[in-house]
C-alpha atoms as one frame of an Amber mdcrd trajectory, in Angstrom:
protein
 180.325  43.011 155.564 176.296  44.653 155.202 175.992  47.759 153.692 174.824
  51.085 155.799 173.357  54.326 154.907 176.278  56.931 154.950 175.692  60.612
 155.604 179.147  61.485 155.672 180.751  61.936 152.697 180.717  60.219 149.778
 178.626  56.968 149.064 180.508  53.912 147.855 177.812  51.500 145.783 180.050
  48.390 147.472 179.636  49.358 151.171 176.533  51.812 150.968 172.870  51.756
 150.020 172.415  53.940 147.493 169.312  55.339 144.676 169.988  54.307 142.059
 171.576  57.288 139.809 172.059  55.399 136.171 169.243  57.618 134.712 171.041
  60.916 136.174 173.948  59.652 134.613 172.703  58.970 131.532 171.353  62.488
 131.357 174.733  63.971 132.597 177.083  61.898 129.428 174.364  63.377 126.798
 175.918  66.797 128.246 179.273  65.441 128.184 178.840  63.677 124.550 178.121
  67.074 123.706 181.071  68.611 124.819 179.077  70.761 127.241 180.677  73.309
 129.195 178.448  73.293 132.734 178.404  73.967 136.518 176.484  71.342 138.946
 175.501  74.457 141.725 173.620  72.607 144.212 173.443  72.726 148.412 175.479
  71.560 150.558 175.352  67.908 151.524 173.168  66.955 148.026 174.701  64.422
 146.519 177.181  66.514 144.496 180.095  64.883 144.817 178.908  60.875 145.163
 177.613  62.161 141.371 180.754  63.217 140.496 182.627  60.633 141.484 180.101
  58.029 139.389 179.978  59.867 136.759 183.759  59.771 136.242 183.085  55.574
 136.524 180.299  55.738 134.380 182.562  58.038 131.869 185.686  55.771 131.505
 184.943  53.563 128.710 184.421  56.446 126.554 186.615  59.389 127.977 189.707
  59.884 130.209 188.396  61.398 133.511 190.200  64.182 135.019 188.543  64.506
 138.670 189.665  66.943 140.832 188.748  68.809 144.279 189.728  72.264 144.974
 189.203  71.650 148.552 192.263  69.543 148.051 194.502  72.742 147.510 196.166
  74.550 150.476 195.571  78.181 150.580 199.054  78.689 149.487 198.325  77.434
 146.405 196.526  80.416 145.759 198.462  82.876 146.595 200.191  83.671 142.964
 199.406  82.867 139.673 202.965  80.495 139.735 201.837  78.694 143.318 198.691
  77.727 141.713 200.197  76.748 137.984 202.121  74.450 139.458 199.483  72.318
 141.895 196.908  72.438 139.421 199.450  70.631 137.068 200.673  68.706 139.677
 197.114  67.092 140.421 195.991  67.145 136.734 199.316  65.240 136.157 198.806
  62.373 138.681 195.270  61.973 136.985 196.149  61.634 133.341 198.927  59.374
 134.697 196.603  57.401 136.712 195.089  56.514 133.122 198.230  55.005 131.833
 197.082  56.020 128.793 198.928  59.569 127.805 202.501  59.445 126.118 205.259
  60.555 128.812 206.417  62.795 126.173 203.265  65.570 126.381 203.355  64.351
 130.308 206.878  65.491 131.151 205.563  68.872 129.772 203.131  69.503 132.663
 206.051  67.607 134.833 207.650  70.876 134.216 204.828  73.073 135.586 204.512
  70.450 138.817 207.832  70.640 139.617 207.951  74.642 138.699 210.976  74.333
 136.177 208.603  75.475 133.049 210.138  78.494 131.243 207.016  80.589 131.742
 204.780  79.445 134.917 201.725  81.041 133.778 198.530  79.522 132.800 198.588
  79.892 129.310 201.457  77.689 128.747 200.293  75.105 131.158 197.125  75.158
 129.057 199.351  74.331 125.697 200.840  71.504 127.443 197.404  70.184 128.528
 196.596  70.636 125.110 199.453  68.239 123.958 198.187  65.637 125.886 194.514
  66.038 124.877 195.931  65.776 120.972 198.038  62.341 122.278 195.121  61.003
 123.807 193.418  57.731 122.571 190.363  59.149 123.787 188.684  62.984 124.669
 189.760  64.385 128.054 186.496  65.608 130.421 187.801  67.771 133.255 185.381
  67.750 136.295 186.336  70.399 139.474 183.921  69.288 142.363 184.151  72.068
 145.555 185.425  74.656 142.520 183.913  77.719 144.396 185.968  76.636 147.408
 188.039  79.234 146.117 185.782  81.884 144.980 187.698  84.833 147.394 191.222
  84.156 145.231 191.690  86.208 142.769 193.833  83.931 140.796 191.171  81.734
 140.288 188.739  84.022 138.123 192.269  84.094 135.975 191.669  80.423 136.069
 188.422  80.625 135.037 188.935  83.568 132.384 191.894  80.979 130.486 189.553
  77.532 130.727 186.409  79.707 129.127 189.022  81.108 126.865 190.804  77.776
 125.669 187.365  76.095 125.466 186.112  78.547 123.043 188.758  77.759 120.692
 188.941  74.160 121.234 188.414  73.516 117.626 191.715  75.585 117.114 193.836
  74.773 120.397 192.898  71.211 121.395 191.711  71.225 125.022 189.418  69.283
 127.500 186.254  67.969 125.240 184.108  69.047 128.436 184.229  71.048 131.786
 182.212  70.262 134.694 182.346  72.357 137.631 180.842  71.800 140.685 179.426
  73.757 144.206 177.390  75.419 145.948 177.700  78.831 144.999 177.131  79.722
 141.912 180.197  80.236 140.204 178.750  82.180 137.527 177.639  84.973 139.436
 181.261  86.107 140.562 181.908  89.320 140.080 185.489  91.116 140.143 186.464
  94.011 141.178 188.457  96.663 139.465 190.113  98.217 141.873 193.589 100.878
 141.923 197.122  99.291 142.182 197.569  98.329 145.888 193.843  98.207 147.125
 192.358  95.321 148.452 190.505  93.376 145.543 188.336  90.320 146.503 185.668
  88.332 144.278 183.588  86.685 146.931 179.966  87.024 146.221 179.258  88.019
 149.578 180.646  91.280 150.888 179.861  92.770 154.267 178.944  96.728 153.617
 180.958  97.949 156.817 183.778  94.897 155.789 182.741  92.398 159.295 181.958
  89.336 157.774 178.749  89.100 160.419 176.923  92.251 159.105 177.211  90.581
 155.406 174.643  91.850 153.146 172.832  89.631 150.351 173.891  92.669 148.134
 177.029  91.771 146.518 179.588  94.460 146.615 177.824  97.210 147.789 180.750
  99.162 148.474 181.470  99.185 144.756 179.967 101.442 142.256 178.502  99.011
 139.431 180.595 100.504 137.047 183.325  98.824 138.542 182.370  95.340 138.367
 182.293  93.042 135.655 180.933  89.345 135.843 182.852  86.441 136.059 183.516
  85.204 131.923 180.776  82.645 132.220 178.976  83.277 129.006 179.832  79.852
 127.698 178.024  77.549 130.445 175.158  75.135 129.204 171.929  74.889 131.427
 172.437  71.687 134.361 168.571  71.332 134.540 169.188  67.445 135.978 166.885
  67.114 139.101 169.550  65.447 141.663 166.559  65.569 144.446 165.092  62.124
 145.012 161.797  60.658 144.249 159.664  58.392 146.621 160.582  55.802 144.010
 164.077  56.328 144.146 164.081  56.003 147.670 161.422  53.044 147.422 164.896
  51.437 145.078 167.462  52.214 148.065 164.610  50.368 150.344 163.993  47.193
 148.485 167.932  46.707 148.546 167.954  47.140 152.062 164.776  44.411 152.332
 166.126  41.996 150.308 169.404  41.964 153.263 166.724  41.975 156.148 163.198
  41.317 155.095 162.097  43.400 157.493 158.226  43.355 155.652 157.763  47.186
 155.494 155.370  48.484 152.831 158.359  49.868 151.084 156.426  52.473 148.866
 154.698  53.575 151.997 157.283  54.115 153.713 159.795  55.349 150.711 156.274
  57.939 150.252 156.266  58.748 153.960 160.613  59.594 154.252 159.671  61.466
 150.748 156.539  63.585 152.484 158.756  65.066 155.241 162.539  65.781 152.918
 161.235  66.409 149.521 163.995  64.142 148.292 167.034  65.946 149.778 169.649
  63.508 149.902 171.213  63.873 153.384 167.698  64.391 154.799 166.321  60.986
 152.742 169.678  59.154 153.810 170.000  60.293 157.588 166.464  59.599 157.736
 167.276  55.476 157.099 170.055  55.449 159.033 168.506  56.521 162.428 165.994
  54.045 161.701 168.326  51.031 160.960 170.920  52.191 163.411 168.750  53.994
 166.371 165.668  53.732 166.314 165.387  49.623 166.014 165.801  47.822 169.392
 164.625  50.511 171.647 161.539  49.537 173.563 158.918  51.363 171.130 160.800
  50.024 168.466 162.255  46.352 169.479 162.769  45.095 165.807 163.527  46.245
 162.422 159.930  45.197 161.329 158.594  47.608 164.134 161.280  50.301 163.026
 160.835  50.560 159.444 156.903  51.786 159.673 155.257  55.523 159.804 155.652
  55.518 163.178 158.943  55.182 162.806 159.824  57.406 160.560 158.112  59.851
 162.331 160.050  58.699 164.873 163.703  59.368 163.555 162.271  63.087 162.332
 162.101  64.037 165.622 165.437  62.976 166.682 166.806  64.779 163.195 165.102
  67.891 163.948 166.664  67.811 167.538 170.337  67.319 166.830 173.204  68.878
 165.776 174.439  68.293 162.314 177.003  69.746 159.426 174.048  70.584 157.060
 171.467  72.480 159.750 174.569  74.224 161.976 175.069  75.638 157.618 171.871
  77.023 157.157 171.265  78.331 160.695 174.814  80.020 160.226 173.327  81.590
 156.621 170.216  82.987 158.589 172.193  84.736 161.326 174.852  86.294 158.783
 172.623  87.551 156.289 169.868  89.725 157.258 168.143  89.924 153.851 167.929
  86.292 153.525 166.602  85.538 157.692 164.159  88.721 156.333 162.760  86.634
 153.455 162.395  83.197 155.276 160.867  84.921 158.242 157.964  86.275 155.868
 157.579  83.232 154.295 157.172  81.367 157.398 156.109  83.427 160.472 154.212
  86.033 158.584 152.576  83.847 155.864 153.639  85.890 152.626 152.737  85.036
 149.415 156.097  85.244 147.693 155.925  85.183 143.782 159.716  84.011 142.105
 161.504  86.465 140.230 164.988  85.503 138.579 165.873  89.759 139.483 165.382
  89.225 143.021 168.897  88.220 144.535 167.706  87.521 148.013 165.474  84.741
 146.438 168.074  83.131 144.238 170.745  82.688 147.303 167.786  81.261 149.331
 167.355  78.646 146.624 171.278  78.142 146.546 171.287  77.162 149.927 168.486
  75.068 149.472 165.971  76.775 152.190 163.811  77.108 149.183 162.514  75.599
 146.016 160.136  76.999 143.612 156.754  75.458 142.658 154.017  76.995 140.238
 156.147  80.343 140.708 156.079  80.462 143.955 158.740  80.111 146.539 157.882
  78.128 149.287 160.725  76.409 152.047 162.347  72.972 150.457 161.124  70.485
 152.945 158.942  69.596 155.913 162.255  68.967 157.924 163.594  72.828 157.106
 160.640  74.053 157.853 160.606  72.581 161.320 164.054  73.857 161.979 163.345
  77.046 160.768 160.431  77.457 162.921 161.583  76.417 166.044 164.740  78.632
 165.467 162.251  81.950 164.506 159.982  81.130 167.361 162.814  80.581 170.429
 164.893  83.049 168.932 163.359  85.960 168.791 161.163  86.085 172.163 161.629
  82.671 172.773 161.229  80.971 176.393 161.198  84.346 178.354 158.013  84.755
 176.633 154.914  84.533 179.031 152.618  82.329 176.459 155.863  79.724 176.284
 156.137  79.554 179.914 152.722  78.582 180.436 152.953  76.020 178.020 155.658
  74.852 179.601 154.388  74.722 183.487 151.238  73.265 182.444 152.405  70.748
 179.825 152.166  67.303 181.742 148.539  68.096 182.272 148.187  67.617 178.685
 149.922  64.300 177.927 148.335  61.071 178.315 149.875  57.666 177.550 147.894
  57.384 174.228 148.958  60.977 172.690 147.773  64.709 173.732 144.474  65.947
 175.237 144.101  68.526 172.526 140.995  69.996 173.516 142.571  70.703 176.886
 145.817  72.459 174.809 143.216  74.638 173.094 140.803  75.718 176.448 143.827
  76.992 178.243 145.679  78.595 175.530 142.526  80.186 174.473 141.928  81.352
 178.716 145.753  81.903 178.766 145.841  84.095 175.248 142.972  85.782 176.647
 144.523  86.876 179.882 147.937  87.667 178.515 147.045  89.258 175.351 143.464
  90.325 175.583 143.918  94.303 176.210 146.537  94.297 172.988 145.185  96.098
 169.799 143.960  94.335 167.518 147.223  94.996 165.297 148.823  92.840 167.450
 146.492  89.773 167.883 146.459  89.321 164.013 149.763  89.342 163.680 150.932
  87.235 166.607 148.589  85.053 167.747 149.142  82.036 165.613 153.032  82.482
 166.325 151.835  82.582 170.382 150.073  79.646 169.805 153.181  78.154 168.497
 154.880  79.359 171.357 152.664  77.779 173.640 152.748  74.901 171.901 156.238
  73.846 171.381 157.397  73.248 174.734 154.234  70.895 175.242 155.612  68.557
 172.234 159.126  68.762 172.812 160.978  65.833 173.258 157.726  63.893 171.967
 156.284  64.934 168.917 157.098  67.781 166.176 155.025  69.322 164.186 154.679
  70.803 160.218 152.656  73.479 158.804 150.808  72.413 155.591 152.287  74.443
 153.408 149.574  74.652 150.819 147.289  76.757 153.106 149.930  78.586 155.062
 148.859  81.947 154.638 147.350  85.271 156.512 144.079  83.768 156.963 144.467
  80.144 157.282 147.126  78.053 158.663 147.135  74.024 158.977 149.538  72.537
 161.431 149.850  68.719 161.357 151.211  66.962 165.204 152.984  63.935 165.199
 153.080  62.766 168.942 153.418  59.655 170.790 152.327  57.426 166.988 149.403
  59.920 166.696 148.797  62.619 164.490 146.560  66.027 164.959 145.201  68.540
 162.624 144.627  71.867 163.924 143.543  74.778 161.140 144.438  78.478 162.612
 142.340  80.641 160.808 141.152  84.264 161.325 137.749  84.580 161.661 135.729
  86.206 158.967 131.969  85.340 160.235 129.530  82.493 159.752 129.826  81.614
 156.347 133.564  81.737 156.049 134.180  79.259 159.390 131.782  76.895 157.813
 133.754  76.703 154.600 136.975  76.264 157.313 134.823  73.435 158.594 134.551
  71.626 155.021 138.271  72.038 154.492 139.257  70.688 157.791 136.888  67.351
 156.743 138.838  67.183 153.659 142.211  67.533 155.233 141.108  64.775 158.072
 139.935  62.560 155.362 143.756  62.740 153.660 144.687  61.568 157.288 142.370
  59.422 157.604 141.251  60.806 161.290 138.116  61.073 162.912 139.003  64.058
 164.759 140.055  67.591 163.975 140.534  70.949 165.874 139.963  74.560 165.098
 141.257  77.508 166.513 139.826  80.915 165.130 141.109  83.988 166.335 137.806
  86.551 166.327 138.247  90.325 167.150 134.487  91.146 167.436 133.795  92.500
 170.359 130.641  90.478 170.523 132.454  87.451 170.503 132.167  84.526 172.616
 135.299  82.964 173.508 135.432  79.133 174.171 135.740  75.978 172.835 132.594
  73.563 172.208 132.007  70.232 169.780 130.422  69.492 166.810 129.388  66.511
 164.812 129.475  66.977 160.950 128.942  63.388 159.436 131.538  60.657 161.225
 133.655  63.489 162.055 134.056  65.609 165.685 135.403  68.960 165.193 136.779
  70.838 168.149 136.532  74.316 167.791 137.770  77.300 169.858 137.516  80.624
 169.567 140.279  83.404 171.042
């Protein structure tokens, strides 16, 4: 049977096309070697557990394995310190079994806890039979906990935590696992507990609404709690995971030579591995959801009637607009983080909508949960969104969420949109003369307050419904800013580059004009379109053409 590309799940090296992760893994067993104590925190749907699960092969030769999922555990499992002794014993019990290599003697110990006979049910003297078997062992035990802050609002399982960082520490004394890896999104070392008065309501989620409804959560971890009353989760003891699990265009470029030598479909593989890189930044669901449309979708429709026609730009482009429209696990996640936590939709809407320069600081919390999720990564201290494809999302959701299709500028867009499609792409310079007469009319007796802030967003507004169902579009985020804005169209196997810009007189448009060669030249396009928005009242609004070399720049003024 061929292999696919799987987005669900885990990936299987037998039945999937994978990257490559030996050099990941290599990195991961120096930690282990070391008897590192560490937590994998990464977001959802990135390759987490598929590590996990080859790192325990890659481990074997050297190490026992004990791989568990917390997921796994019912949520009565948690309800006492007793109910959760005994199915944490019970599943680390059918794993050292599994090995066949543990004496039954230390085994019928933790057969005790399983089976909740044990004298004491507590997790102290589960941990001394664990640490019989780790003495009886031909080789060191690594315990590895993937989905571990599945259950981060039971209180039992900081008490968990508290006796594994305490055993660990004297390991050299009380024999226990040689390593710990612990794996999730959140990160687990941030938990804070409560201390609260016999019979009050204790919890140690990170997130805690301040009027207690789960949709008016705050980013501000208990803010019903004086400070004085919290302590951090025992977490002291963790070694830095720096391990980049993103992949690189030649990671991907790997994946896609396996996949050519099945098909020999004669795609430029670095292109395209360079092209699937551009648009996800390496994010694994996005990289491997991405191939599948294309091998599975996009290849025998008519635009694409073969894999050789698929598996181009064009193509690629192709299955980012389908991602960008549909429903899936990892965007209905983040779009559910942006609606529940205001300080979080606050900081992506400034990034995006308002152009904010926003410098990284490891004291801002907001920041650090937006990276958690993975909206945002951080580059040259900056924080800027992770990928093209978020981005995208993101937009779309700010723009048709807030005034969204009741808004006058969209609805224009929308009447008049057919008017500006042609069977070869977009008449652009027809999209900029009537947004510029349509901005005009709508928006002309606004203060100026108002035209600086909103127009690019209107223009956005007017623009979407135009591409949708086409084309998308990205904004480049390197000159994203309050004075300059690039937005790169894909439509129809064509791409357009438009540069927003306030306008700042003579001088400063012709430097706009330079750029805009530069960034055309990168495309390799003859053609490129500026809109400025000028609030002299001298102005003269309008669109004309100019020739600067081999180049034809549209420019319009609002």
């Amino acid at each position: 049977m061929s292999k696919i590309f799987n987005t669900a799940a885990n990936c299987i090296p037998q039945k999937h096309y994978m990257v490559d992760l030996t050099g990941r893994l290599e990195q991961i067993k120096v930690m282990v070697d070391r008897g590192d104590y560490f937590t994998i925190n990464r977001a959802r749907q990135y390759g987490k557990t598929t590590t996990l699960m080859a790192l325990a092969e890659y481990l074997k030769k050297d190490y026992l394995v004990v791989s568990l999922d917390f997921q796994e555990l019912d949520e009565s499992d948690w309800q006492s310190v007793a109910d959760f002794v005994s199915a944490f014993a019970e599943e680390v019990l059918a794993a050292l079994q599994a090995t066949g290599q543990i004496p039954d003697e230390p085994l019928s110990r933790i057969r005790e806890f399983a089976v909740g006979t044990a004298r004491k049910m507590n997790l102290k003297s589960l941990f001394l039979a664990i640490g019989e078997c780790c003495v009886r062992s031909p080789k060191p035990i690594v315990l590895m906990i993937d989905e571990a802050d599945a259950a981060a609002e039971y209180e039992v399982f900081l008490d968990f935590l508290a006796q594994l960082r305490a055993r660990y520490i004297k390991r050299e004394q009380n024999p226990t696992f040689h390593s710990v890896i612990l794996a999730g999104v959140h990160d687990i070392k941030s938990l804070k507990r409560k201390f609260v008065e016999p019979g009050e309501h204790s919890t140690n989620s990170p997130w805690i609404a301040r009027d207690g409804n789960e949709e008016n959560a705050s980013l501000l971890a208990f803010d019903d709690c004086p400070r004085d009353q919290m302590e951090l989760a025992p977490f002291d003891i963790t070694s830095d995971y720096l391990i980049d699990m993103s992949f690189s265009a030649d990671d991907i470029a790997g994946m896609l030579r396996e996949y050519e030598k099945d098909y020999e479909t004669g795609m430029d593989v670095q292109t395209i591995a360079q092209t699937i890189y551009d648009y996800t930044s390496g994010y694994p669901f996005l990289v491997s959801r991405i191939c599948k449309i294309l091998d599975e979708r996009i290849q025998g429709t008519e635009s694409f009637p073969d894999r050789t026609a698929a598996w181009t730009k064009d193509g690629v482009i192709q299955a980012v607009g389908i991602i960008l429209a549909e429903k899936n696990t990892l965007f209905d996640s983040l779009i559910d983080k942006v609606n529940r936590y205001p300080d979080l939709r606050e900081c992506l809407y400034a990034i995006l909508m308002k152009g904010s320069d926003m410098s990284y600081s490891p004291d801002i919390e907001t920041i650090d949960v937006a990276q958690m999720y993975g909206f945002v990564k951080i580059v040259n201290s900056k924080v800027v969104i992770a990928n093209r494809i978020f981005e995208t999302r993101l937009y779309n959701f700010f723009l048709l969420s807030e005034e969204g299709k009741n808004t006058d500028i969209y609805q224009l867009g929308l009447r008049e949109k057919y008017q500006f499609i042609r069977e070869d792409g977009l008449n652009m310079k027809l999209i900029l003369e009537r947004f510029v007469a349509g901005f005009d009319d709508l928006y002309g007796d606004q203060p100026q307050k108002f035209k600086e802030d909103d127009g690019r967003r209107y223009f956005l507004l007017f623009l979407r419904p135009i591409i949708n169902g086409e084309g998308n579009y990205y904004i480049e985020s390197r000159t994203r800013n309050m004075e300059r804005t690039d937005i790169i169209i894909d439509f129809k196997a064509k791409q357009y580059v438009i540069e927003l810009k306030l306008w700042h007189g003579n001088a400063y448009n012709e430097r706009g004009e330079q750029q805009l060669i530069d960034y055309l030249e990168y495309y390799h396009l003859k053609k490129g379109y500026m809109l400025s928005f000028n609030f002299n009242k001298k102005k003269q609004p309008g669109v004309n053409e100019i020739h600067l070399g081999d180049k034809l720049l549209v420019e319009a003024v609002v």
